[in-house]
Every structure is written in structure tokens, then in C-alpha cells.
């Protein structure tokens, strides 16, 4: 073992820098927080190459006296904390006096600053933490910090940085959160010479939201304003229609500091219960203000996590605050759409003979629960698909279309037929031929239960098929194949869809233009804060198309392959899933047959699960059923 040694200061500083300044966005955060602490009401951030090459933060705050300037860059040099007790009552952003020391240890820094009283400003440069140049300069009150060549002296850290565009996205995200936390400050972000966003700084959170998320979002927000036991919860929550498939648009601010707290997110989501679908997350910007003694901000080096002293009480207050906003008279939010109850149907009538209760009734409409009557003849009708194909699809008897069951599906679910070139029997895949000639003849379709599962009988087995899982998987396999062959065709939308996005999302669209194109989307930038969708691979309503694009963006933004599927596959699955027939949809006999056909075709390829690994089909043997009824032991 080597001898224990106290690390030279320069190395210790570099290690500490890793904690505070892990990437450009963290540097921007620290510098901007210093500007806020200095009382600035106008802060401009400029970055180049995602901030790796260049970061400039300019403010109109109180400035640093020239003779103290070197001290600002020393570790534990702070003007904000004098006594250890101060730690518990602080309302400033910084307090540990570490940020500037950490940042300048891993970069080249230039600073220009002037206080109100000083006649001249001061200009100073530091190279890897060592002041190298200092002179007087004429300038306005305030401070400009320029950080260049971040991590150039630590190649190991450089490796952890992502693409410039990704880093630039992180910077936008951080600055947007800070802007949302400080509506009274005007912020501006410039990246590679282009303005990313700017806020007015008029003190109105609603306007800040408008500047950052666009008009659609600003129109859909509800005000939160609630004080209880000295804890105030203010800000906005979005109406359910602003919900997204991830939590990127949730901003929590505690005593002016943007933080992450999973429990608070959950509490807010709980307040939204019954108003949105599972897997959707509400929009919010919430400020919790409480006595600083009740919060410990010093639990995380970047100060992005906090601990509340009396958590449970605070969570309850947040919950009440959001509920009040949602259900206040002005803001009444409709409950999630529920199927209206059809009283006249399926009410057990005591006078009715029992044997009629469970019989299929062609004249009644489906109700949830129980067997769903089908409009087609009840008697299982083997070979119906064949008959249907021969009679309904306009192709010659011996010829069927490419992937005929897709024509079948698409025509059934999309209301519009697709015209594809006919192919001869010999061009069909082996599995298609086998399927056509054998299996379907032997299958009896018994019906559908819970509007979700198709029940079939095949030999000595009964199967329940998950209609959504089956169709999603079939669709997914087809999309994958087409994606590989660059053969996914987008459908031109008659009315293009404009989608409001944030700066990170627009960057993802830019970076993955090719991927979107190959997936059948035509998407272009449309102003600084929105994109326009002109073509899509799926036929769905506008909201669903928007959702799909947003979800694909969030998958691509992650960029991390999941254990099961790589991220392109996840995006394709997203399309497949949105396109596939849903659970809770009543199917006609013809539709059920198409589903069954999918299942058996997938099986011939050895596929028995949906893309997420859930089974498509579950078997019940005749024997096991007979056992249940005590017919056999
Ligand atoms: P902390 O913010 O924890 O005090 P920093 O290392 O971030 O530590 O900053 C050190 C000191 O430098 C601050 O306490 C403050 O006095 C001064 N300082 C840094 N940035 C600015 C700025 N933009 N305007 C005025 N003073 C600043
Ligand atoms: Mg600081």
C-alpha cells in the first residue's frame, strides 16, 4: 500500500470541481445563481459548443470590489455565510464559496466586474485557477464571467461529456428552470450565436411560461395559491390536457431554488388522480416557500435535492393546494371521460328466465363486463377471413395483396383502403401460405370478453388473446422490417400539426432529423419554439400524433438503450402501440379473425409476446376446465 498523503491543493480542487462543475450546465447554474445572489434583474447567458468551449454569464448585479476579486476564486471564500448558524437561515443561492474555485480549477476564466461605487471596473484572468492578469477597465455596473475550455486539463472528465447539442440542451433546461423560479428577472440564452429563449422579467410567472413553453401551454394553466401553517404553495398546474408522457415539464422550487423531489411530484400526481390516464404526468411550476430552518439544502453537492424537516405535513399541504386549484369553482376540471352507464342493458331482470341472461343477444349493444355480443353470426365460422378476402378486397381470386392481413387491418381500422401491388401466391411467405391453408380452418372464435380479449377454441384448448398485444406486436414487426429497408411511408397530413416544444426537444428533432424521416415523419422546425408535423406513419387524431412525436422525442433524448429494446426500436414500438387497436374496443367478427390471424402468423415466426415481453395468448386446456367443473378428477 502506498503512503497516506495529503493531496496537493491543485488536485483536491480538481476533485471537488467534479462535484460542483460536472458539466457545462452545472457551471451555468452556479454562475447564474451568483448573479441572482448579486441582485441582478437582467442576466444573459451565451454558450458555444454546448458550453464546452465557451460560457459567458453577464449580469447587472452589484459587482465585486476590485481589491476582493482574487478572494472570490478561493475555496470557501464567500460573502454570504459568516457563522455556521447562517447555514440554517440562508436565503441566497450559494453559500459554500466553492463554485468559482471549482470552476476556475478546470477551465480558463475571465472576469469583468464593477460595483456601483467604484469609478472603474476590474478585469482579471485566471488560468487553471491561478490569477494571471489584472487591470482596470471601463465598464457598467455588474459582472461578466467567461469560462473557456472546460475540462481541457482533465481529459478523463471530457470523456463524460455528451454531444455539444445534448450539452446545450442541458444548459437550456437549467436556465429555463431558473427563469421559472425567478419571473422578476429577465433571462436570455444564446447558443452558437442563436437566441434560444428570453423571458420578460415582469414578475408574471404566466408570461415566463409563455416565453418558455409557448402559448398553448400558457393557455392551459391553473393558478395555485395556498398558505397553511406558514407554508405557502404558489405557482401553476397545467390542466390535464397538458400532461405529458414524462416529468420533464414539472418544476419544483423551494425557497426560490429549483430542486428535484420525487415525492412532491407523486403528491401532485396523486391530486390529479382520475383526471388523466396512467403514464401521463401533469405540468406544473410550483413554489413552496417556508422557513429556511425547515429545509436542509446542503444534502447534495449541486444543491438540487433537499430534505424537509416535517415531510408528511408539507406533502399534505402541497396536495391540498393542488386539489384546491383543480377543483376551485373557476377552474373546474372535468373528470376523466367515463363510459356513460347504459342502464337498460344487462340489468338482471328477476322475471326473466335465467337462461336468457347469458345468451348472446344480437339486439343489445355491448356493456363493459360480461360477454360482449358480436354483430356477426354467433356460430364460429371457420374460413371467414378467406371468404372476406375473396369477396371484399378487390383483387383477383388467385392473387392477394402484399401482406394481405395488413390491407385487411388497415381497411378495417383506418376507414380507408390502401392500394398495394398484388403479388402471386408463390411470392407470399411460407408462414402466410401455411396459415392460410391450415390453421384458420380449425379455429373457432367464441367471442370477445371485456372488450379486450378474444376467446378462441383450437383443438383441445381454449385461448384468450390480448387484442392490443397481438396487433401491436404484428405492427411492430412490420415497422421494424420496413425501417430496416427504409420503406416506412409517411402519410401527408391535410392540415399540418404545429407542436409546441422546448429548447431541448427542438434540439432532439434537429439532431434526429434522419431518424424521424426514416420512421415516416416529416417534421420541420417552425419558429424557435415549435415544430410542424407534415407527414406521419400513423393515422390517428392530432393529439395522438402529437403525443407520439413527444414520446419519441423523449426516447431519443434519453439515447440510452433499454435492456429489452434499443431506442430506435422503442420509438418504433411507440408508433406501433399508438396505431394498434386498443384494449377496451369492441371488435367485429372480422376484426377478431384478423387478430387471430396475426397471432398465428407471429407464432410461426416464434413470437409469442408483445414488444414488452407480455404474453399475447394464454391457454386453458379442455382438461383443466373440466377439472374446474368437476367433470373429471
Ligand atoms: P458562494 O456563491 O457560495 O458564495 P462562489 O464561489 O459561487 O461562492 O462565489 C464566491 C463569491 O464571489 C460570492 O460569495 C460573491 O461574493 C462573489 N461573486 C461571485 N459571482 C458574483 C457575481 N456575479 N456578482 C457579484 N458577486 C459575485
Ligand atoms: Mg455561488
Short mmCIF file of N, CA and C in Angstrom, two decimals, residues 76 78 80-98 255 257 291-300 303 306-307:
data_model
loop_
_atom_site.label_atom_id
_atom_site.label_comp_id
_atom_site.label_asym_id
_atom_site.label_seq_id
_atom_site.Cartn_x
_atom_site.Cartn_y
_atom_site.Cartn_z
N UNK A 76 -13.89 28.20 -0.28
CA UNK A 76 -14.56 28.65 0.94
C UNK A 76 -14.49 30.15 1.12
N UNK A 78 -16.57 33.27 0.58
CA UNK A 78 -17.95 33.66 0.29
C UNK A 78 -18.29 34.92 1.04
N UNK A 80 -21.38 35.35 1.72
CA UNK A 80 -22.77 35.07 2.10
C UNK A 80 -22.94 34.37 3.44
N UNK A 81 -21.88 33.74 3.92
CA UNK A 81 -22.00 32.93 5.13
C UNK A 81 -20.92 33.37 6.10
N UNK A 82 -21.31 33.73 7.30
CA UNK A 82 -20.31 34.14 8.29
C UNK A 82 -20.20 33.13 9.43
N UNK A 83 -21.33 32.69 9.92
CA UNK A 83 -21.37 31.77 11.05
C UNK A 83 -21.98 30.45 10.58
N UNK A 84 -21.68 29.37 11.30
CA UNK A 84 -22.27 28.10 10.89
C UNK A 84 -23.80 28.15 11.01
N UNK A 85 -24.30 28.92 11.98
CA UNK A 85 -25.75 29.05 12.16
C UNK A 85 -26.42 29.63 10.90
N UNK A 86 -25.66 30.46 10.18
CA UNK A 86 -26.23 31.09 8.98
C UNK A 86 -26.73 30.04 7.99
N UNK A 87 -26.08 28.86 8.02
CA UNK A 87 -26.45 27.80 7.08
C UNK A 87 -27.93 27.48 7.15
N UNK A 88 -28.51 27.67 8.32
CA UNK A 88 -29.90 27.26 8.51
C UNK A 88 -30.90 28.36 8.20
N UNK A 89 -30.42 29.56 7.97
CA UNK A 89 -31.37 30.65 7.73
C UNK A 89 -31.16 31.30 6.37
N UNK A 90 -30.22 30.72 5.60
CA UNK A 90 -29.87 31.34 4.33
C UNK A 90 -30.99 31.44 3.32
N UNK A 91 -31.02 32.52 2.60
CA UNK A 91 -31.98 32.62 1.50
C UNK A 91 -31.25 32.85 0.18
N UNK A 92 -29.92 32.83 0.23
CA UNK A 92 -29.18 33.01 -1.02
C UNK A 92 -29.01 31.67 -1.71
N UNK A 93 -28.64 31.72 -2.98
CA UNK A 93 -28.45 30.51 -3.77
C UNK A 93 -27.18 29.78 -3.37
N UNK A 94 -26.09 30.53 -3.32
CA UNK A 94 -24.81 29.93 -2.97
C UNK A 94 -24.51 30.21 -1.52
N UNK A 95 -23.58 29.51 -0.97
CA UNK A 95 -23.16 29.83 0.39
C UNK A 95 -21.86 29.13 0.75
N UNK A 96 -21.45 28.15 -0.04
CA UNK A 96 -20.29 27.38 0.38
C UNK A 96 -18.99 27.96 -0.14
N UNK A 97 -19.10 28.95 -1.00
CA UNK A 97 -17.89 29.57 -1.50
C UNK A 97 -17.02 28.60 -2.28
N UNK A 98 -17.64 27.66 -2.96
CA UNK A 98 -16.86 26.64 -3.66
C UNK A 98 -16.92 26.76 -5.16
N UNK A 255 -38.15 27.70 -1.71
CA UNK A 255 -37.50 28.95 -1.30
C UNK A 255 -36.64 29.53 -2.43
N UNK A 257 -35.30 28.13 -4.95
CA UNK A 257 -34.28 27.28 -5.55
C UNK A 257 -34.96 26.12 -6.29
N UNK A 291 -40.11 28.48 6.11
CA UNK A 291 -38.97 28.96 6.87
C UNK A 291 -37.74 28.14 6.52
N UNK A 292 -36.61 28.79 6.20
CA UNK A 292 -35.42 28.05 5.77
C UNK A 292 -34.95 27.03 6.81
N UNK A 293 -35.33 27.25 8.08
CA UNK A 293 -34.91 26.25 9.09
C UNK A 293 -35.54 24.88 8.85
N UNK A 294 -36.63 24.87 8.10
CA UNK A 294 -37.34 23.61 7.89
C UNK A 294 -36.83 22.84 6.67
N UNK A 295 -35.80 23.39 6.01
CA UNK A 295 -35.26 22.72 4.82
C UNK A 295 -33.76 22.58 4.95
N UNK A 296 -33.26 21.42 4.61
CA UNK A 296 -31.82 21.24 4.55
C UNK A 296 -31.42 21.18 3.08
N UNK A 297 -30.74 22.24 2.61
CA UNK A 297 -30.36 22.26 1.20
C UNK A 297 -28.97 21.69 1.00
N UNK A 298 -28.32 21.39 2.09
CA UNK A 298 -26.91 21.02 1.98
C UNK A 298 -26.69 19.52 1.86
N UNK A 299 -27.69 18.79 1.33
CA UNK A 299 -27.53 17.34 1.23
C UNK A 299 -26.98 16.89 -0.11
N UNK A 300 -26.86 17.80 -1.06
CA UNK A 300 -26.42 17.42 -2.40
C UNK A 300 -25.42 18.45 -2.90
N UNK A 303 -26.78 21.03 -4.93
CA UNK A 303 -27.92 21.64 -4.23
C UNK A 303 -29.23 21.42 -4.96
N UNK A 306 -33.21 18.37 -1.70
CA UNK A 306 -33.33 18.95 -0.37
C UNK A 306 -34.05 17.98 0.54
N UNK A 307 -34.04 18.29 1.81
CA UNK A 307 -34.81 17.48 2.77
C UNK A 307 -35.71 18.42 3.54
#
